[in-house]
Coordinates of C-alpha atoms in Angstrom, one line a residue:
X1 CA 95.2 153.0 132.7
X2 CA 92.7 151.0 134.7
X3 CA 91.5 147.8 133.0
X4 CA 87.8 147.5 132.4
X5 CA 85.7 145.5 134.9
X6 CA 84.7 142.9 132.3
X7 CA 88.4 142.2 131.5
X8 CA 89.1 141.5 135.2
X9 CA 86.2 139.1 135.5
X10 CA 87.1 137.4 132.2
X11 CA 90.8 136.9 133.2
X12 CA 89.7 135.5 136.6
X13 CA 87.3 133.0 134.9
X14 CA 90.0 132.1 132.3
X15 CA 92.4 131.2 135.2
X16 CA 89.7 129.1 136.8
X17 CA 89.2 127.2 133.5
X18 CA 93.0 126.4 133.4
X19 CA 93.0 125.4 137.1
X20 CA 90.2 122.9 136.6
X21 CA 91.7 121.4 133.4
X22 CA 89.3 123.0 130.9
X23 CA 91.8 124.2 128.3
X24 CA 89.0 124.3 125.7
X25 CA 87.0 126.9 127.7
X26 CA 90.2 128.8 128.5
X27 CA 91.0 129.0 124.7
X28 CA 87.5 130.3 123.9
X29 CA 87.8 133.0 126.6
X30 CA 91.3 133.9 125.5
X31 CA 90.2 134.4 121.9
X32 CA 87.2 136.4 123.1
X33 CA 89.5 138.7 125.2
X34 CA 92.0 139.1 122.3
X35 CA 89.4 139.7 119.6
X36 CA 90.0 143.0 117.6
X37 CA 88.1 145.8 119.3
X38 CA 87.5 147.8 116.1
X39 CA 85.4 145.0 114.4
X40 CA 81.9 143.7 114.9
X41 CA 81.9 140.1 113.7
X42 CA 78.6 138.5 112.7
X43 CA 78.7 134.8 112.1
X44 CA 76.4 132.8 109.8
X45 CA 75.7 129.2 110.9
X46 CA 73.6 126.5 109.4
X47 CA 73.3 122.9 108.4
X48 CA 73.9 121.9 104.7
X49 CA 71.4 122.8 102.0
X50 CA 69.6 125.4 104.1
X51 CA 70.3 128.4 101.7
X52 CA 73.1 130.0 103.7
X53 CA 75.1 131.0 100.6
X54 CA 72.0 132.4 98.9
X55 CA 71.2 134.4 102.0
X56 CA 74.6 136.0 102.2
X57 CA 74.7 136.8 98.5
X58 CA 71.2 138.4 98.9
X59 CA 72.3 140.5 101.9
X60 CA 75.3 141.9 100.0
X61 CA 73.7 141.9 96.6
X62 CA 76.9 140.3 95.3
X63 CA 77.8 136.7 94.3
X64 CA 80.3 136.2 97.1
X65 CA 79.5 132.7 98.4
X66 CA 79.3 129.4 96.7
X67 CA 75.7 128.3 96.0
X68 CA 73.9 125.3 94.4
X69 CA 76.2 122.4 93.4
X70 CA 79.4 124.5 93.8
X71 CA 82.0 123.2 96.2
X72 CA 81.4 124.7 99.7
X73 CA 84.6 126.0 101.4
X74 CA 85.7 123.8 104.3
X75 CA 87.1 127.0 106.0
X76 CA 85.4 130.2 107.1
X77 CA 84.9 133.1 104.7
X78 CA 85.3 136.5 106.2
X79 CA 83.5 139.3 104.3
X80 CA 84.5 142.9 105.1
X81 CA 84.5 146.3 103.5
X82 CA 86.8 147.2 100.5
X83 CA 86.8 150.0 98.0
X84 CA 87.1 147.4 95.2
X85 CA 86.0 143.7 95.2
X86 CA 88.9 141.5 96.2
X87 CA 89.5 138.1 97.6
X88 CA 92.4 136.5 99.4
X89 CA 93.1 132.9 100.3
X90 CA 95.0 132.5 103.6
X91 CA 97.0 129.3 104.0
X92 CA 97.8 127.3 107.1
X93 CA 101.1 129.1 107.3
X94 CA 99.4 132.5 106.9
X95 CA 100.6 132.9 103.4
X96 CA 98.2 135.2 101.4
X97 CA 97.2 134.4 97.8
X98 CA 95.1 137.1 96.1
X99 CA 92.4 135.9 93.6
X100 CA 89.7 137.6 91.6
X101 CA 86.3 137.5 93.2
X102 CA 84.6 136.0 90.1
X103 CA 87.2 133.1 90.2
X104 CA 86.9 132.5 93.9
X105 CA 84.6 129.4 93.7
X106 CA 86.8 127.7 91.1
X107 CA 90.0 128.4 93.0
X108 CA 88.5 127.0 96.2
X109 CA 87.4 123.8 94.4
X110 CA 90.9 123.4 93.0
X111 CA 92.7 123.7 96.4
X112 CA 93.5 120.4 98.2
X113 CA 91.7 120.0 101.5
X114 CA 93.5 121.2 104.6
X115 CA 95.7 123.8 102.8
X116 CA 93.7 126.9 103.8
X117 CA 92.8 128.4 107.2
X118 CA 90.3 131.0 105.9
X119 CA 89.1 133.1 103.0
X120 CA 89.0 136.9 103.1
X121 CA 86.6 138.8 100.8
X122 CA 86.2 142.5 100.5
X123 CA 83.3 144.2 98.8
X124 CA 82.2 147.9 98.5
X125 CA 79.0 147.8 100.6
X126 CA 77.9 150.5 103.0
X127 CA 76.6 147.9 105.4
X128 CA 80.2 146.8 106.0
X129 CA 81.8 150.2 106.1
X130 CA 81.5 150.7 109.8
X131 CA 83.7 147.7 110.6
X132 CA 81.2 144.9 110.3
X133 CA 82.6 141.5 109.2
X134 CA 80.3 138.7 108.0
X135 CA 81.7 135.3 108.7
X136 CA 80.3 132.5 106.4
X137 CA 81.1 129.2 108.2
X138 CA 81.4 125.7 106.8
X139 CA 78.1 123.8 107.0
X140 CA 77.5 122.3 110.4
X141 CA 77.2 118.5 110.5
X142 CA 78.7 115.7 112.5
X143 CA 79.8 117.3 115.9
X144 CA 83.2 115.4 115.5
X145 CA 83.9 116.7 112.0
X146 CA 86.6 119.4 111.4
X147 CA 83.9 121.5 109.6
X148 CA 81.6 121.6 112.6
X149 CA 84.5 122.4 114.9
X150 CA 85.6 125.3 112.6
X151 CA 82.0 126.6 112.5
X152 CA 81.6 126.5 116.2
X153 CA 85.0 128.1 116.8
X154 CA 83.6 131.4 115.6
X155 CA 81.6 131.7 118.8
X156 CA 84.9 132.7 120.5
X157 CA 84.9 135.9 118.5
X158 CA 81.4 136.4 117.1
X159 CA 79.4 139.5 118.5
X160 CA 76.2 138.2 116.9
X161 CA 75.1 135.1 114.9
X162 CA 72.6 134.4 112.2
X163 CA 71.2 130.8 112.3
X164 CA 70.0 129.6 108.9
X165 CA 67.1 127.1 108.6
X166 CA 64.8 126.6 105.6
X167 CA 61.0 126.8 105.8
X168 CA 60.4 123.4 104.4
X169 CA 60.2 121.9 108.0
X170 CA 60.3 123.1 111.6
X171 CA 63.6 123.1 113.5
X172 CA 65.1 119.6 113.9
X173 CA 66.4 118.5 117.3
X174 CA 70.0 119.0 116.0
X175 CA 69.2 122.5 114.9
X176 CA 67.5 123.3 118.2
X177 CA 70.6 122.0 120.1
X178 CA 72.8 124.1 117.9
X179 CA 70.6 127.2 118.6
X180 CA 70.8 126.5 122.4
X181 CA 74.6 126.2 122.2
X182 CA 75.0 129.3 120.2
X183 CA 72.7 131.4 122.4
X184 CA 74.6 130.2 125.4
X185 CA 77.9 131.7 124.1
X186 CA 76.6 134.6 122.0
X187 CA 74.4 137.5 123.2
X188 CA 72.6 138.3 119.9
X189 CA 71.1 135.5 117.8
X190 CA 68.5 135.6 115.0
X191 CA 67.0 132.7 113.1
X192 CA 66.7 133.4 109.4
X193 CA 64.0 131.2 107.9
X194 CA 64.9 130.8 104.2
X195 CA 63.2 129.5 101.1
X196 CA 59.7 130.9 102.0
X197 CA 59.1 131.4 98.2
X198 CA 59.2 127.6 97.8
X199 CA 57.3 126.7 101.0
X200 CA 53.6 127.6 101.0
X201 CA 53.3 126.7 104.6
X202 CA 56.2 128.8 105.8
X203 CA 54.0 130.9 108.2
X204 CA 53.1 127.8 110.2
X205 CA 56.7 126.7 110.2
X206 CA 57.8 130.1 111.4
X207 CA 55.2 130.0 114.3
X208 CA 56.3 126.5 115.2
X209 CA 60.0 127.6 115.3
X210 CA 59.1 130.6 117.5
X211 CA 57.3 128.3 119.9
X212 CA 60.1 125.7 120.0
X213 CA 62.7 128.4 120.7
X214 CA 60.5 129.9 123.4
X215 CA 60.0 126.5 125.0
X216 CA 63.7 125.9 125.0
X217 CA 64.4 129.3 126.6
X218 CA 66.3 130.5 123.6
X219 CA 65.9 134.3 123.0
X220 CA 66.2 134.6 119.2
X221 CA 63.7 136.3 116.8
X222 CA 62.6 134.4 113.7
X223 CA 62.8 136.4 110.4
X224 CA 61.3 134.7 107.3
X225 CA 63.3 135.7 104.1
X226 CA 63.5 134.7 100.5
X227 CA 66.8 135.3 98.7
X228 CA 65.1 134.6 95.3
X229 CA 62.5 137.4 95.8
X230 CA 65.3 139.7 97.1
X231 CA 67.4 139.2 94.0
X232 CA 64.4 139.6 91.8
X233 CA 63.5 142.9 93.6
X234 CA 67.1 144.1 93.3
X235 CA 67.1 143.4 89.6
X236 CA 63.7 145.1 89.0
X237 CA 64.3 147.9 91.5
X238 CA 60.9 147.0 93.1
X239 CA 60.7 148.3 96.7
X240 CA 57.4 146.5 97.4
X241 CA 58.8 143.2 96.2
X242 CA 61.9 143.8 98.3
X243 CA 59.7 144.3 101.4
X244 CA 58.0 141.0 100.7
X245 CA 61.3 139.2 100.6
X246 CA 61.7 139.9 104.4
X247 CA 65.3 141.2 104.0
X248 CA 64.6 144.8 105.2
X249 CA 63.9 143.3 108.7
X250 CA 67.1 141.2 108.6
X251 CA 69.2 144.1 107.3
X252 CA 67.8 146.3 110.0
X253 CA 68.8 143.7 112.6
X254 CA 72.3 143.4 111.0
X255 CA 72.6 147.2 111.0
X256 CA 71.7 147.3 114.7
X257 CA 74.5 144.9 115.4
X258 CA 77.0 146.9 113.4
X259 CA 76.0 150.1 115.2
X260 CA 76.8 148.8 118.6
X261 CA 79.7 150.6 120.3
X262 CA 82.7 148.2 120.2
X263 CA 83.6 148.5 123.9
X264 CA 80.1 147.8 125.2
X265 CA 79.8 145.0 122.6
X266 CA 83.1 143.5 123.9
X267 CA 81.9 143.8 127.5
X268 CA 78.6 142.1 126.8
X269 CA 80.3 139.4 124.8
X270 CA 82.8 138.8 127.6
X271 CA 80.0 138.7 130.2
X272 CA 78.1 136.1 128.2
X273 CA 81.2 134.0 127.7
X274 CA 82.1 134.2 131.4
X275 CA 78.6 133.1 132.4
X276 CA 78.7 130.1 129.9
X277 CA 82.1 129.0 131.0
X278 CA 81.3 129.4 134.7
X279 CA 78.1 127.4 134.3
X280 CA 80.0 124.5 132.7
X281 CA 82.7 124.6 135.5
X282 CA 80.0 124.7 138.2
X283 CA 78.2 121.8 136.7
X284 CA 81.4 119.6 136.5
X285 CA 82.4 120.7 140.1
X286 CA 78.9 119.8 141.4
X287 CA 79.3 116.3 139.8
X288 CA 82.6 115.9 141.6
X289 CA 81.1 117.1 144.8
X290 CA 78.2 114.7 144.4
X291 CA 80.6 111.8 143.7
X292 CA 82.7 112.7 146.7
X293 CA 79.5 112.8 148.8
X294 CA 78.4 109.5 147.5
X295 CA 81.8 108.0 148.4
X296 CA 81.7 109.5 151.8
X297 CA 78.1 108.2 152.2
X298 CA 79.3 104.7 151.7
X299 CA 81.2 104.9 154.9
X300 CA 84.7 103.7 155.8
X301 CA 83.6 100.1 156.4
X302 CA 81.9 99.8 153.1
X303 CA 84.9 101.2 151.3
X304 CA 87.2 98.8 153.1
X305 CA 85.0 95.9 152.1
X306 CA 85.1 97.1 148.5
X307 CA 88.9 97.3 148.6
X308 CA 89.1 93.8 150.1
X309 CA 86.9 92.5 147.3
X310 CA 89.2 94.1 144.8
X311 CA 92.2 92.5 146.5
X312 CA 90.6 89.1 146.3
X313 CA 89.9 89.6 142.7
X314 CA 93.5 90.6 142.1
X315 CA 94.7 87.4 143.7
X316 CA 92.4 85.4 141.5
X317 CA 93.6 87.3 138.5
X318 CA 97.3 86.5 139.4
X319 CA 96.6 82.8 139.6
X320 CA 94.6 82.9 136.4
X321 CA 97.1 84.8 134.3
X322 CA 100.1 82.8 135.6
X323 CA 98.4 79.5 134.8
X324 CA 97.3 80.8 131.4
X325 CA 100.8 82.0 130.5
X326 CA 102.4 78.8 131.6
X327 CA 99.9 76.6 129.7
X328 CA 100.1 78.7 126.5
X329 CA 103.9 78.8 126.4
X330 CA 104.0 75.0 126.9
X331 CA 101.5 74.6 124.0
X332 CA 103.5 77.1 121.9
X333 CA 106.7 75.2 122.4
X334 CA 105.1 72.0 121.3
X335 CA 103.1 73.6 118.4
X336 CA 106.1 75.5 117.1
X337 CA 108.3 72.4 117.0
X338 CA 105.5 70.4 115.3
X339 CA 104.9 73.2 112.8
X340 CA 108.5 73.3 111.8
X341 CA 108.8 69.5 111.7
X342 CA 105.7 69.3 109.5
X343 CA 107.0 71.8 107.1
X344 CA 110.4 70.1 106.9
X345 CA 108.8 66.7 106.5
X346 CA 107.0 68.0 103.4
X347 CA 110.3 69.2 102.1
X348 CA 111.9 65.7 102.8
X349 CA 109.0 64.0 100.9
X350 CA 109.7 66.3 97.9
X351 CA 113.4 65.4 98.1
X352 CA 112.6 61.7 98.0
X353 CA 110.3 62.1 95.1
X354 CA 112.7 64.3 93.2
X355 CA 115.6 61.8 93.5
X356 CA 113.4 58.8 93.0
X357 CA 112.5 60.2 89.6
X358 CA 115.7 62.0 88.5
X359 CA 119.4 61.7 88.3
X360 CA 121.2 63.9 90.9
X361 CA 124.0 64.6 88.4
X362 CA 121.4 66.3 86.1
X363 CA 119.0 67.9 88.5
X364 CA 121.2 69.0 91.4
X365 CA 122.0 72.4 90.1
X366 CA 118.2 73.2 89.8
X367 CA 117.4 71.3 93.0
X368 CA 119.8 73.0 95.4
X369 CA 118.4 76.6 95.0
X370 CA 114.9 75.2 95.4
X371 CA 115.8 73.4 98.6
X372 CA 117.5 76.5 100.1
X373 CA 114.4 78.7 99.2
X374 CA 112.0 76.1 100.6
X375 CA 113.8 75.9 103.9
X376 CA 114.1 79.6 104.2
X377 CA 110.3 80.0 103.5
X378 CA 109.5 77.3 106.0
X379 CA 111.6 78.9 108.7
X380 CA 110.3 82.4 108.0
X381 CA 106.7 81.2 108.0
X382 CA 107.2 79.3 111.2
X383 CA 108.8 82.3 112.9
X384 CA 106.0 84.7 111.7
X385 CA 103.4 82.3 113.0
X386 CA 105.3 82.1 116.3
X387 CA 105.3 86.0 116.5
X388 CA 101.5 86.2 115.8
X389 CA 100.9 83.5 118.4
X390 CA 103.0 85.4 121.0
X391 CA 100.9 88.5 120.4
X392 CA 97.7 86.5 120.9
X393 CA 99.1 85.1 124.2
X394 CA 100.0 88.6 125.4
X395 CA 96.4 89.8 124.6
X396 CA 94.8 86.8 126.2
X397 CA 97.0 87.2 129.4
X398 CA 96.1 91.0 129.5
X399 CA 92.4 90.1 129.3
X400 CA 92.8 88.5 132.7
X401 CA 93.4 91.9 134.1
X402 CA 90.5 93.6 132.2
X403 CA 89.9 95.2 128.8
X404 CA 91.6 98.5 129.8
X405 CA 95.0 96.7 130.0
X406 CA 94.9 95.0 126.6
X407 CA 96.5 98.0 124.8
X408 CA 99.5 98.4 127.1
X409 CA 101.5 95.3 126.1
X410 CA 105.3 94.8 126.2
X411 CA 107.4 95.0 123.1
X412 CA 107.5 91.4 121.7
X413 CA 109.5 92.1 118.6
X414 CA 112.1 89.4 118.2
X415 CA 115.4 89.5 116.3
X416 CA 114.0 87.3 113.4
X417 CA 114.8 83.8 112.3
X418 CA 118.2 84.8 110.7
X419 CA 117.4 83.1 107.4
X420 CA 120.0 85.3 105.7
X421 CA 122.7 83.3 107.6
X422 CA 121.2 80.0 106.4
X423 CA 124.0 77.8 105.0
X424 CA 123.6 76.6 101.4
X425 CA 123.2 72.9 100.9
X426 CA 126.5 71.3 100.0
X427 CA 126.8 69.4 96.8
X428 CA 127.5 65.7 97.5
X429 CA 130.2 63.8 95.6
X430 CA 128.3 62.5 92.6
X431 CA 130.4 60.2 90.2
X432 CA 129.2 60.1 86.7
X433 CA 129.4 56.9 84.6
X434 CA 132.2 58.0 82.2
X435 CA 132.8 56.6 78.8
X436 CA 136.0 54.7 79.8
X437 CA 134.2 53.1 82.7
X438 CA 131.3 52.1 80.4
X439 CA 133.9 50.6 77.9
X440 CA 135.6 48.6 80.6
X441 CA 132.3 47.4 82.0
X442 CA 131.1 46.4 78.6
X443 CA 134.3 44.6 77.8
X444 CA 134.1 42.7 81.0
X445 CA 130.5 41.6 80.3
X446 CA 131.2 40.8 76.6
X447 CA 134.1 38.5 77.6
X448 CA 131.8 36.1 79.4
X449 CA 129.2 36.2 76.6
X450 CA 131.8 35.4 73.9
X451 CA 133.4 32.6 76.0
X452 CA 130.1 31.0 76.9
X453 CA 128.6 31.0 73.5
X454 CA 131.9 30.2 71.8
X455 CA 132.3 27.0 73.8
X456 CA 128.7 26.0 73.0
X457 CA 129.1 26.6 69.3
X458 CA 132.5 24.9 69.2
X459 CA 130.6 21.6 69.8
X460 CA 129.0 22.2 66.4
X461 CA 132.4 22.5 64.9
X462 CA 132.5 26.3 64.8
X463 CA 135.5 28.3 66.0
X464 CA 135.5 29.9 69.4
X465 CA 135.2 33.4 67.8
X466 CA 132.2 33.3 65.5
X467 CA 129.2 35.5 64.7
X468 CA 127.0 33.9 67.3
X469 CA 129.6 34.3 70.1
X470 CA 130.3 37.9 69.0
X471 CA 126.6 38.8 69.0
X472 CA 126.2 37.2 72.5
X473 CA 129.2 39.2 73.7
X474 CA 127.7 42.4 72.4
X475 CA 124.4 41.6 74.1
X476 CA 126.1 40.8 77.4
X477 CA 128.2 44.0 77.1
X478 CA 125.0 46.1 76.7
X479 CA 123.2 44.5 79.6
X480 CA 126.3 44.8 81.9
X481 CA 126.6 48.5 81.0
X482 CA 122.9 49.1 81.7
X483 CA 123.0 47.2 85.0
X484 CA 126.1 49.0 86.1
X485 CA 124.5 52.4 85.1
X486 CA 121.4 51.6 87.1
X487 CA 123.3 50.7 90.2
X488 CA 125.5 53.8 89.9
X489 CA 122.3 55.9 89.5
X490 CA 120.8 54.3 92.7
X491 CA 124.0 55.1 94.6
X492 CA 123.9 58.7 93.4
X493 CA 120.3 59.0 94.4
X494 CA 121.0 57.6 97.8
X495 CA 123.9 59.9 98.3
X496 CA 121.9 63.0 97.2
X497 CA 119.0 62.1 99.4
X498 CA 121.3 61.5 102.4
X499 CA 123.0 64.9 101.8
X500 CA 119.7 66.8 101.4
X501 CA 118.0 65.2 104.3
X502 CA 121.1 65.8 106.5
X503 CA 120.9 69.5 105.5
X504 CA 117.2 69.6 106.4
X505 CA 117.9 68.0 109.8
X506 CA 120.7 70.5 110.5
X507 CA 118.3 73.4 109.6
X508 CA 115.6 71.9 111.8
X509 CA 117.9 71.5 114.8
X510 CA 119.4 75.0 114.5
X511 CA 116.1 76.8 114.0
X512 CA 114.2 74.6 116.4
X513 CA 116.6 75.8 119.0
X514 CA 116.2 79.4 117.9
X515 CA 112.4 79.1 118.1
X516 CA 112.6 77.7 121.6
X517 CA 114.9 80.5 122.7
X518 CA 112.6 83.0 121.1
X519 CA 109.6 81.5 123.0
X520 CA 111.5 81.7 126.2
X521 CA 112.3 85.4 125.6
X522 CA 108.6 86.0 125.0
X523 CA 107.7 84.1 128.2
X524 CA 110.2 86.2 130.3
X525 CA 109.0 89.5 128.8
X526 CA 105.4 88.7 129.5
X527 CA 106.1 87.3 132.9
X528 CA 108.1 90.4 133.9
X529 CA 105.5 92.8 132.4
X530 CA 102.4 91.2 134.0
X531 CA 104.3 90.6 137.3
X532 CA 105.0 94.4 137.3
X533 CA 101.4 95.2 136.5
X534 CA 100.1 92.9 139.3
X535 CA 102.5 94.6 141.7
X536 CA 101.4 98.0 140.6
X537 CA 97.7 97.0 141.1
X538 CA 98.6 95.6 144.5
X539 CA 100.4 98.8 145.4
X540 CA 97.4 100.8 144.3
X541 CA 95.1 98.7 146.5
X542 CA 97.5 99.2 149.4
X543 CA 97.5 102.9 148.9
X544 CA 93.7 102.9 148.5
X545 CA 93.4 101.1 151.9
X546 CA 95.7 103.7 153.5
X547 CA 93.8 106.5 151.9
X548 CA 90.5 105.1 153.1
X549 CA 91.7 104.7 156.6
X550 CA 93.1 108.2 156.8
X551 CA 91.1 109.9 154.0
X552 CA 87.8 110.9 155.7
X553 CA 89.2 114.3 156.7
X554 CA 90.8 114.7 153.3
X555 CA 87.5 114.0 151.5
X556 CA 85.8 116.5 153.7
X557 CA 88.5 119.1 152.9
X558 CA 88.2 118.5 149.2
X559 CA 84.4 118.7 149.4
X560 CA 84.7 122.0 151.2
X561 CA 87.2 123.3 148.6
X562 CA 84.9 122.3 145.8
X563 CA 82.0 124.0 147.4
X564 CA 84.1 127.2 147.8
X565 CA 85.1 126.9 144.1
X566 CA 81.5 126.6 143.2
X567 CA 80.6 129.6 145.3
X568 CA 83.5 131.6 143.7
X569 CA 82.4 130.7 140.2
X570 CA 78.8 131.5 141.1
X571 CA 80.0 134.9 142.2
X572 CA 81.8 135.3 138.8
X573 CA 78.6 134.2 137.1
X574 CA 76.6 136.8 139.0
X575 CA 79.2 139.6 138.4
X576 CA 79.3 138.7 134.7
X577 CA 75.5 138.9 134.6
X578 CA 75.6 142.4 136.2
X579 CA 78.2 143.6 133.8
X580 CA 76.2 142.2 130.9
X581 CA 73.1 144.0 132.1
X582 CA 74.9 147.3 132.4
X583 CA 76.5 146.8 129.0
X584 CA 73.2 146.0 127.4
X585 CA 71.5 149.0 128.9
X586 CA 74.3 151.3 127.8
X587 CA 74.2 149.9 124.3
X588 CA 70.5 150.4 124.1
X589 CA 70.7 154.0 125.3
X590 CA 73.4 154.8 122.8
X591 CA 71.5 153.1 119.9
X592 CA 68.4 155.0 120.9
X593 CA 70.3 158.3 121.0

């Protein structure tokens, strides 16, 4: 069976999109090619709070879409024909979850964002019985938002589109841009002007919208409608009121779309898509051709001069980054050692204060864990600061080459300070002043007191051992014990200070060496990275010179190739226009018949 002409043109344009790196256009054309032939899909687009949900509910005379303050689905809702009302939630993995139509809004509000791909609703309406599918899209907003992307994706498969805008004000620039984009990709577009019941000046707004669409070259009729009047007419069965709602004209337009033969509709849709894609490709190719012409217009001498200036700039950059890296590494070595020395000095001051005020025999068990923790914290903080400073040096060096190179930096992660392997401070030998030593010292002191005062009192006729000499001996014994205890405490304090300070010095020497080694590792990594980058840039400049010297013919060849591609795409654009014209005429004849 021979493939239809529109399919051949579409496939050729799709291949051209892939060839020129426009995967987005290729995906749109692929979806348009693979769209179901038995369906006519009519998309409904609009910005938030324009009455899109009310419009669809009024078209179907059924509360299918969320309105008012109800949560608006972040995914498209496809509304087709069914013998009985039904709704299905389709997940990202294509799992299908049936729900009751009257509970649809609540179920959508309870679903976490990003878990659904679309919502399918079936209602028994004659308007839909011929295969028409109404697609309610998420409100259009920020062009970068997922909702807007999902809404505009329907253009790949939509045979017709209803743009919704309320009658409170004329079309905004964003709405006009949306209308232009939709009309570029879709052959049949209508602007439904909603809320005319609440806008006394809706006629002037409608005329202004028609004029704006005409000025922009957008072929789209403007149909003023009121969902409120339509629902009131349906409830009262009032045909005149229904006519004033404006919905008979909109329903007639929708019925006209549904009555189009699917094959002619697909041909027209493909033709419009091919023309839109070919126009975008031609525009980008013309920009490339113009750029190539501008480069060629500069002349070989001018291009060589520009390359020479870039080479001079690169030499200056090399000198600048090498000097910067050398200076910063030298400063970092000095600053890192000073930082660690300053932190350990504060620890040593605390050690001195601790043992000046306390007895090492009593406070050592509490002091040792504190010292180990303080040293670990000092080392870790110093190492973290070093790593941050290294990152800053890398960024500052990259800035010498330009902002575009600041993100491509080497891996500067180091092994860490190794504080887990930090030795615990060793307990020095601290002798306590035991009871026996105190007794011996007291006895030695009391002997001198008894002897001295006994001799003095013997002159008064008292015996050598008397109450005065014994009291003096006791006093001398107490003072001797106190003096000996004080001297022993000072010796213990000196020993403890010496041990703690020696441990701090050992830690400083060890980790000072590790910091210097880490800085040298950073220096080598940065040096190798930026040396390689400078060599790459130098190679690029060399290649550029060679290309300039031998590239005039190549530029001309590329320009000729681009021109041929433009002509080929222009031919596709013309063939698509002819196919669209034939399909449109055939469709009109069949609709008239």
